[in-house]
């Protein structure tokens, strides 16, 4: 059970992150608000509750790793990293601008705290596998987290990697699926259904947990369960709402990859702050 | 001289280096018997990962291992490494400049009987187009062993192009290999034969044949196609003509790389000996080399026609 104060702290942080996301994307004039807002609570739970990290030493060898396989949710990751102190908050305004350390998709060579370069969908789980294997080889106890989109599961490489993670018994690896049900061209079940996601991972030899991806209690319990699981990787299928927290964006496929105008951003911020 | 395939030398070199460099890990995609990574696998089973027939995951896993300080060697056939997994090499390895070595065997048409689907003739073009990538194509077993070591020592992505077919050994153990440094194997002033991989041996043979007709051919071994040794190319261009020779498409490979340098810095007549924009086919390696026009004789003919045109 989370202590009440911590729960409030996480909820407040999530609100802040969502505000940053809206401001950053509005300022950039492009970006992906829908999928950034849907995975915000997962990132907040990882970075502000769970992960063993040291923002003053981003390359610390014993740190827990995080791979944002759905790299287009970069604004959510950048906002979290800035709030953790990996780089100054002012950098957030430079998202997607020429010369910025904050590229449109995560770049481990440019941004402190980014553990893997991603953005081309389907590649993050393989990299996370490599990190988890390295941890086992070196007898280190760090954990590796990776966040995938549900539409991303349509990429074949995800399943190559899913097969391998179970084969190598990577119990130091936990994957999240941000199951918001939408991809650029529409509903995932209309475009190319990856369902039933839980059954597929189970068949690939994973330990599967199904949660509400906006409930910190559930997210953190699932992470705890995953840490106890031996001999198997765990996938946490997080049921989420695309555009979560901004009423006019919620469950609207149009907000996958579109920036709000100044007025729309103001409206979003008002709704978020409440 | 005994004929040894460069893939054999790769397998041996890797197993030797594994002793010395504990961070080396090896990944294969169900072809370890053919790529010869099985030698390493037997010696260091805990550092060997057979990811199955899954080349995209092969490259991605190697990238992840590299972020944690490992030196992964990822092996499969050249056509699958560079073709199937091109975008993984681009986005997960080269863009973040990760320390992954892609050691691909079965390059070129001397794969032989397996035919066109397994004969990579475009891998040099693909790999050298990627920023941060170093591209090495050794000529024989000795050079391969030295190249494997050099690749392990170099920080950043390396593509090692290896062959299936046994080739004559050109170098002895005293040979000094330096990444990015071309090697003049024979001096000459009438024509320069610039070759890579198994075509280095063919070029040496061609130079002998040309000598019988009183033509003095310089022979240059370009084992590193990227970064290419401009200095040695400019020296070669002091001959009145240049013939490039590669077991690869004439589009985008060594011939293109040489032409790119010389057209800007020292224009000279060039002929490219290579696969002329067609796919391969099944057959015995030597017969295929004849059929596709990449033998010593073809290099001789190219050299002579160039000399005729400038005389």
mmCIF file of C-alpha atoms in Angstrom, chain B residues 85-298:
data_model
loop_
_atom_site.group_PDB
_atom_site.id
_atom_site.type_symbol
_atom_site.label_atom_id
_atom_site.label_comp_id
_atom_site.label_asym_id
_atom_site.label_seq_id
_atom_site.Cartn_x
_atom_site.Cartn_y
_atom_site.Cartn_z
ATOM 1 C CA UNK B 85 18.288 -5.686 -40.357
ATOM 2 C CA UNK B 86 19.412 -2.522 -42.142
ATOM 3 C CA UNK B 87 17.167 -0.208 -40.192
ATOM 4 C CA UNK B 88 18.105 -1.763 -36.854
ATOM 5 C CA UNK B 89 21.760 -1.206 -37.745
ATOM 6 C CA UNK B 90 20.943 2.354 -38.735
ATOM 7 C CA UNK B 91 18.750 3.441 -35.831
ATOM 8 C CA UNK B 92 19.793 1.196 -32.934
ATOM 9 C CA UNK B 93 23.541 0.938 -33.665
ATOM 10 C CA UNK B 94 24.951 3.629 -35.967
ATOM 11 C CA UNK B 95 22.852 6.605 -34.920
ATOM 12 C CA UNK B 96 23.716 6.151 -31.215
ATOM 13 C CA UNK B 97 27.254 5.191 -32.298
ATOM 14 C CA UNK B 98 27.244 2.003 -30.233
ATOM 15 C CA UNK B 99 30.212 -0.307 -30.006
ATOM 16 C CA UNK B 100 28.752 -3.179 -32.037
ATOM 17 C CA UNK B 101 30.752 -5.248 -34.522
ATOM 18 C CA UNK B 102 28.737 -6.720 -37.336
ATOM 19 C CA UNK B 103 30.789 -9.584 -38.706
ATOM 20 C CA UNK B 104 28.915 -10.877 -41.709
ATOM 21 C CA UNK B 105 29.988 -13.921 -43.655
ATOM 22 C CA UNK B 106 28.871 -15.268 -47.028
ATOM 23 C CA UNK B 107 29.379 -11.943 -48.764
ATOM 24 C CA UNK B 108 29.450 -11.834 -52.547
ATOM 25 C CA UNK B 109 28.650 -14.392 -55.221
ATOM 26 C CA UNK B 110 31.274 -16.911 -54.083
ATOM 27 C CA UNK B 111 28.627 -18.116 -51.648
ATOM 28 C CA UNK B 112 28.082 -20.328 -54.678
ATOM 29 C CA UNK B 113 25.398 -22.979 -54.878
ATOM 30 C CA UNK B 114 22.879 -21.323 -52.531
ATOM 31 C CA UNK B 115 22.215 -18.771 -55.244
ATOM 32 C CA UNK B 116 21.077 -15.171 -55.485
ATOM 33 C CA UNK B 117 18.931 -14.973 -52.331
ATOM 34 C CA UNK B 118 22.008 -15.687 -50.226
ATOM 35 C CA UNK B 119 24.599 -13.754 -52.218
ATOM 36 C CA UNK B 120 25.068 -10.261 -50.870
ATOM 37 C CA UNK B 121 26.233 -7.872 -53.575
ATOM 38 C CA UNK B 122 25.056 -4.588 -52.052
ATOM 39 C CA UNK B 123 26.230 -4.769 -48.439
ATOM 40 C CA UNK B 124 29.218 -2.449 -48.845
ATOM 41 C CA UNK B 125 26.981 0.173 -50.425
ATOM 42 C CA UNK B 126 24.452 -0.093 -47.600
ATOM 43 C CA UNK B 127 26.962 -0.099 -44.757
ATOM 44 C CA UNK B 128 29.173 2.685 -46.029
ATOM 45 C CA UNK B 129 26.176 4.968 -46.431
ATOM 46 C CA UNK B 130 25.699 4.974 -42.649
ATOM 47 C CA UNK B 131 27.341 7.710 -40.545
ATOM 48 C CA UNK B 132 29.642 6.382 -37.771
ATOM 49 C CA UNK B 133 30.124 3.033 -39.519
ATOM 50 C CA UNK B 134 33.570 1.644 -40.347
ATOM 51 C CA UNK B 135 33.591 -0.848 -43.226
ATOM 52 C CA UNK B 136 36.335 -3.466 -43.479
ATOM 53 C CA UNK B 137 36.659 -6.104 -46.156
ATOM 54 C CA UNK B 138 39.726 -8.326 -45.602
ATOM 55 C CA UNK B 139 41.566 -10.066 -48.422
ATOM 56 C CA UNK B 140 42.742 -13.255 -46.751
ATOM 57 C CA UNK B 141 42.898 -15.204 -43.505
ATOM 58 C CA UNK B 142 45.832 -13.288 -42.053
ATOM 59 C CA UNK B 143 44.283 -9.920 -42.739
ATOM 60 C CA UNK B 144 40.966 -11.129 -41.318
ATOM 61 C CA UNK B 145 42.551 -12.082 -38.013
ATOM 62 C CA UNK B 146 44.206 -8.702 -37.729
ATOM 63 C CA UNK B 147 41.017 -6.938 -38.759
ATOM 64 C CA UNK B 148 38.953 -8.731 -36.116
ATOM 65 C CA UNK B 149 41.377 -7.595 -33.433
ATOM 66 C CA UNK B 150 41.442 -4.042 -34.802
ATOM 67 C CA UNK B 151 37.640 -3.968 -34.903
ATOM 68 C CA UNK B 152 37.450 -5.056 -31.264
ATOM 69 C CA UNK B 153 39.859 -2.294 -30.264
ATOM 70 C CA UNK B 154 38.107 0.414 -32.261
ATOM 71 C CA UNK B 155 35.292 2.216 -30.438
ATOM 72 C CA UNK B 156 32.133 2.379 -32.524
ATOM 73 C CA UNK B 157 30.245 0.317 -35.064
ATOM 74 C CA UNK B 158 32.257 -1.793 -37.497
ATOM 75 C CA UNK B 159 31.086 -3.857 -40.447
ATOM 76 C CA UNK B 160 33.391 -6.768 -41.255
ATOM 77 C CA UNK B 161 32.782 -8.366 -44.643
ATOM 78 C CA UNK B 162 33.767 -12.015 -44.764
ATOM 79 C CA UNK B 163 33.555 -14.784 -47.314
ATOM 80 C CA UNK B 164 32.596 -18.426 -47.434
ATOM 81 C CA UNK B 165 34.951 -19.524 -50.178
ATOM 82 C CA UNK B 166 38.550 -20.516 -49.371
ATOM 83 C CA UNK B 167 41.076 -18.061 -50.816
ATOM 84 C CA UNK B 168 44.838 -18.030 -51.078
ATOM 85 C CA UNK B 169 46.734 -16.445 -48.254
ATOM 86 C CA UNK B 170 48.541 -13.311 -49.354
ATOM 87 C CA UNK B 171 50.042 -11.973 -46.160
ATOM 88 C CA UNK B 172 52.323 -13.467 -43.553
ATOM 89 C CA UNK B 173 52.046 -12.892 -39.827
ATOM 90 C CA UNK B 174 54.425 -9.929 -39.902
ATOM 91 C CA UNK B 175 51.853 -7.991 -41.949
ATOM 92 C CA UNK B 176 50.807 -4.788 -40.213
ATOM 93 C CA UNK B 177 47.148 -3.898 -40.424
ATOM 94 C CA UNK B 178 45.839 -0.445 -39.688
ATOM 95 C CA UNK B 179 42.173 0.514 -40.050
ATOM 96 C CA UNK B 180 41.757 3.115 -42.773
ATOM 97 C CA UNK B 181 45.201 2.614 -44.261
ATOM 98 C CA UNK B 182 45.408 1.177 -47.778
ATOM 99 C CA UNK B 183 48.329 -1.031 -48.671
ATOM 100 C CA UNK B 184 50.413 -0.841 -51.843
ATOM 101 C CA UNK B 185 51.238 -4.465 -52.588
ATOM 102 C CA UNK B 186 53.057 -3.873 -55.839
ATOM 103 C CA UNK B 187 54.470 -0.764 -57.492
ATOM 104 C CA UNK B 188 53.711 0.207 -61.056
ATOM 105 C CA UNK B 189 53.155 3.266 -63.193
ATOM 106 C CA UNK B 190 50.915 2.283 -66.118
ATOM 107 C CA UNK B 191 47.766 1.347 -64.289
ATOM 108 C CA UNK B 192 46.634 1.027 -60.673
ATOM 109 C CA UNK B 193 44.588 -1.981 -59.663
ATOM 110 C CA UNK B 194 42.626 -1.047 -56.532
ATOM 111 C CA UNK B 195 40.926 -4.008 -54.934
ATOM 112 C CA UNK B 196 39.190 -5.221 -51.811
ATOM 113 C CA UNK B 197 38.395 -8.621 -50.291
ATOM 114 C CA UNK B 198 39.020 -11.684 -52.406
ATOM 115 C CA UNK B 199 39.667 -9.476 -55.451
ATOM 116 C CA UNK B 200 43.021 -8.454 -53.991
ATOM 117 C CA UNK B 201 44.400 -11.893 -54.819
ATOM 118 C CA UNK B 202 42.896 -11.675 -58.315
ATOM 119 C CA UNK B 203 44.502 -8.262 -58.817
ATOM 120 C CA UNK B 204 47.929 -9.598 -57.864
ATOM 121 C CA UNK B 205 47.467 -12.345 -60.454
ATOM 122 C CA UNK B 206 46.338 -9.763 -63.003
ATOM 123 C CA UNK B 207 49.451 -7.669 -62.356
ATOM 124 C CA UNK B 208 51.607 -10.709 -63.107
ATOM 125 C CA UNK B 209 49.813 -11.272 -66.404
ATOM 126 C CA UNK B 210 50.087 -7.596 -67.334
ATOM 127 C CA UNK B 211 53.808 -7.639 -66.533
ATOM 128 C CA UNK B 212 54.298 -10.301 -69.171
ATOM 129 C CA UNK B 213 53.008 -7.773 -71.705
ATOM 130 C CA UNK B 214 55.281 -5.101 -70.357
ATOM 131 C CA UNK B 215 52.557 -3.290 -68.433
ATOM 132 C CA UNK B 216 53.554 -2.179 -64.956
ATOM 133 C CA UNK B 217 50.545 -2.345 -62.679
ATOM 134 C CA UNK B 218 50.392 -0.980 -59.169
ATOM 135 C CA UNK B 219 48.255 -3.074 -56.819
ATOM 136 C CA UNK B 220 46.516 -1.449 -53.867
ATOM 137 C CA UNK B 221 44.622 -3.308 -51.172
ATOM 138 C CA UNK B 222 41.773 -1.228 -49.782
ATOM 139 C CA UNK B 223 40.757 -3.346 -46.800
ATOM 140 C CA UNK B 224 38.982 -0.408 -45.184
ATOM 141 C CA UNK B 225 36.384 0.984 -47.528
ATOM 142 C CA UNK B 226 35.245 3.495 -44.942
ATOM 143 C CA UNK B 227 36.994 5.629 -43.915
ATOM 144 C CA UNK B 228 38.829 5.283 -47.212
ATOM 145 C CA UNK B 229 42.531 6.090 -47.485
ATOM 146 C CA UNK B 230 42.538 9.135 -49.759
ATOM 147 C CA UNK B 231 46.286 9.450 -49.648
ATOM 148 C CA UNK B 232 46.915 6.036 -51.154
ATOM 149 C CA UNK B 233 44.212 6.624 -53.754
ATOM 150 C CA UNK B 234 45.842 9.888 -54.853
ATOM 151 C CA UNK B 235 49.123 8.038 -55.126
ATOM 152 C CA UNK B 236 47.470 5.348 -57.228
ATOM 153 C CA UNK B 237 45.947 8.026 -59.451
ATOM 154 C CA UNK B 238 49.429 9.062 -60.485
ATOM 155 C CA UNK B 239 49.187 6.077 -62.804
ATOM 156 C CA UNK B 240 47.349 7.081 -65.938
ATOM 157 C CA UNK B 241 44.426 4.781 -65.236
ATOM 158 C CA UNK B 242 42.677 3.031 -62.368
ATOM 159 C CA UNK B 243 40.848 -0.272 -62.302
ATOM 160 C CA UNK B 244 38.797 -1.093 -59.219
ATOM 161 C CA UNK B 245 37.956 -4.696 -58.402
ATOM 162 C CA UNK B 246 35.364 -5.983 -55.953
ATOM 163 C CA UNK B 247 33.082 -8.924 -55.413
ATOM 164 C CA UNK B 248 30.157 -6.555 -55.096
ATOM 165 C CA UNK B 249 27.846 -4.495 -57.265
ATOM 166 C CA UNK B 250 29.612 -1.760 -59.202
ATOM 167 C CA UNK B 251 26.940 0.513 -57.736
ATOM 168 C CA UNK B 252 27.900 1.884 -54.345
ATOM 169 C CA UNK B 253 30.844 -0.323 -53.473
ATOM 170 C CA UNK B 254 34.606 0.093 -53.697
ATOM 171 C CA UNK B 255 34.506 1.378 -57.288
ATOM 172 C CA UNK B 256 32.066 4.094 -56.303
ATOM 173 C CA UNK B 257 34.049 4.991 -53.185
ATOM 174 C CA UNK B 258 37.274 5.322 -55.181
ATOM 175 C CA UNK B 259 35.545 7.317 -57.917
ATOM 176 C CA UNK B 260 34.019 9.680 -55.353
ATOM 177 C CA UNK B 261 37.476 10.587 -54.070
ATOM 178 C CA UNK B 262 39.261 10.794 -57.411
ATOM 179 C CA UNK B 263 36.582 12.733 -59.275
ATOM 180 C CA UNK B 264 36.940 15.524 -56.725
ATOM 181 C CA UNK B 265 40.681 15.438 -56.144
ATOM 182 C CA UNK B 266 42.456 13.912 -59.111
ATOM 183 C CA UNK B 267 40.268 12.905 -62.062
ATOM 184 C CA UNK B 268 41.644 9.898 -63.871
ATOM 185 C CA UNK B 269 40.250 7.215 -66.178
ATOM 186 C CA UNK B 270 38.543 4.524 -64.112
ATOM 187 C CA UNK B 271 37.041 1.155 -64.920
ATOM 188 C CA UNK B 272 35.102 -0.757 -62.313
ATOM 189 C CA UNK B 273 35.304 -4.528 -62.246
ATOM 190 C CA UNK B 274 32.397 -5.931 -60.227
ATOM 191 C CA UNK B 275 28.888 -7.321 -60.497
ATOM 192 C CA UNK B 276 27.192 -5.252 -63.171
ATOM 193 C CA UNK B 277 23.820 -4.479 -61.588
ATOM 194 C CA UNK B 278 22.435 -8.004 -61.756
ATOM 195 C CA UNK B 279 21.636 -10.645 -59.153
ATOM 196 C CA UNK B 280 23.769 -13.739 -58.716
ATOM 197 C CA UNK B 281 22.842 -17.372 -59.325
ATOM 198 C CA UNK B 282 23.697 -20.891 -58.227
ATOM 199 C CA UNK B 283 26.962 -22.428 -59.310
ATOM 200 C CA UNK B 284 30.523 -23.183 -58.287
ATOM 201 C CA UNK B 285 32.287 -20.085 -56.949
ATOM 202 C CA UNK B 286 35.026 -20.092 -59.617
ATOM 203 C CA UNK B 287 32.485 -20.556 -62.386
ATOM 204 C CA UNK B 288 30.398 -17.696 -61.033
ATOM 205 C CA UNK B 289 33.411 -15.423 -60.903
ATOM 206 C CA UNK B 290 33.945 -16.125 -64.584
ATOM 207 C CA UNK B 291 30.274 -15.758 -65.449
ATOM 208 C CA UNK B 292 30.053 -12.380 -63.711
ATOM 209 C CA UNK B 293 33.360 -11.086 -64.994
ATOM 210 C CA UNK B 294 35.322 -10.747 -61.783
ATOM 211 C CA UNK B 295 38.462 -12.808 -62.437
ATOM 212 C CA UNK B 296 42.094 -11.800 -62.861
ATOM 213 C CA UNK B 297 41.513 -12.002 -66.592
ATOM 214 C CA UNK B 298 38.673 -9.483 -66.420
#
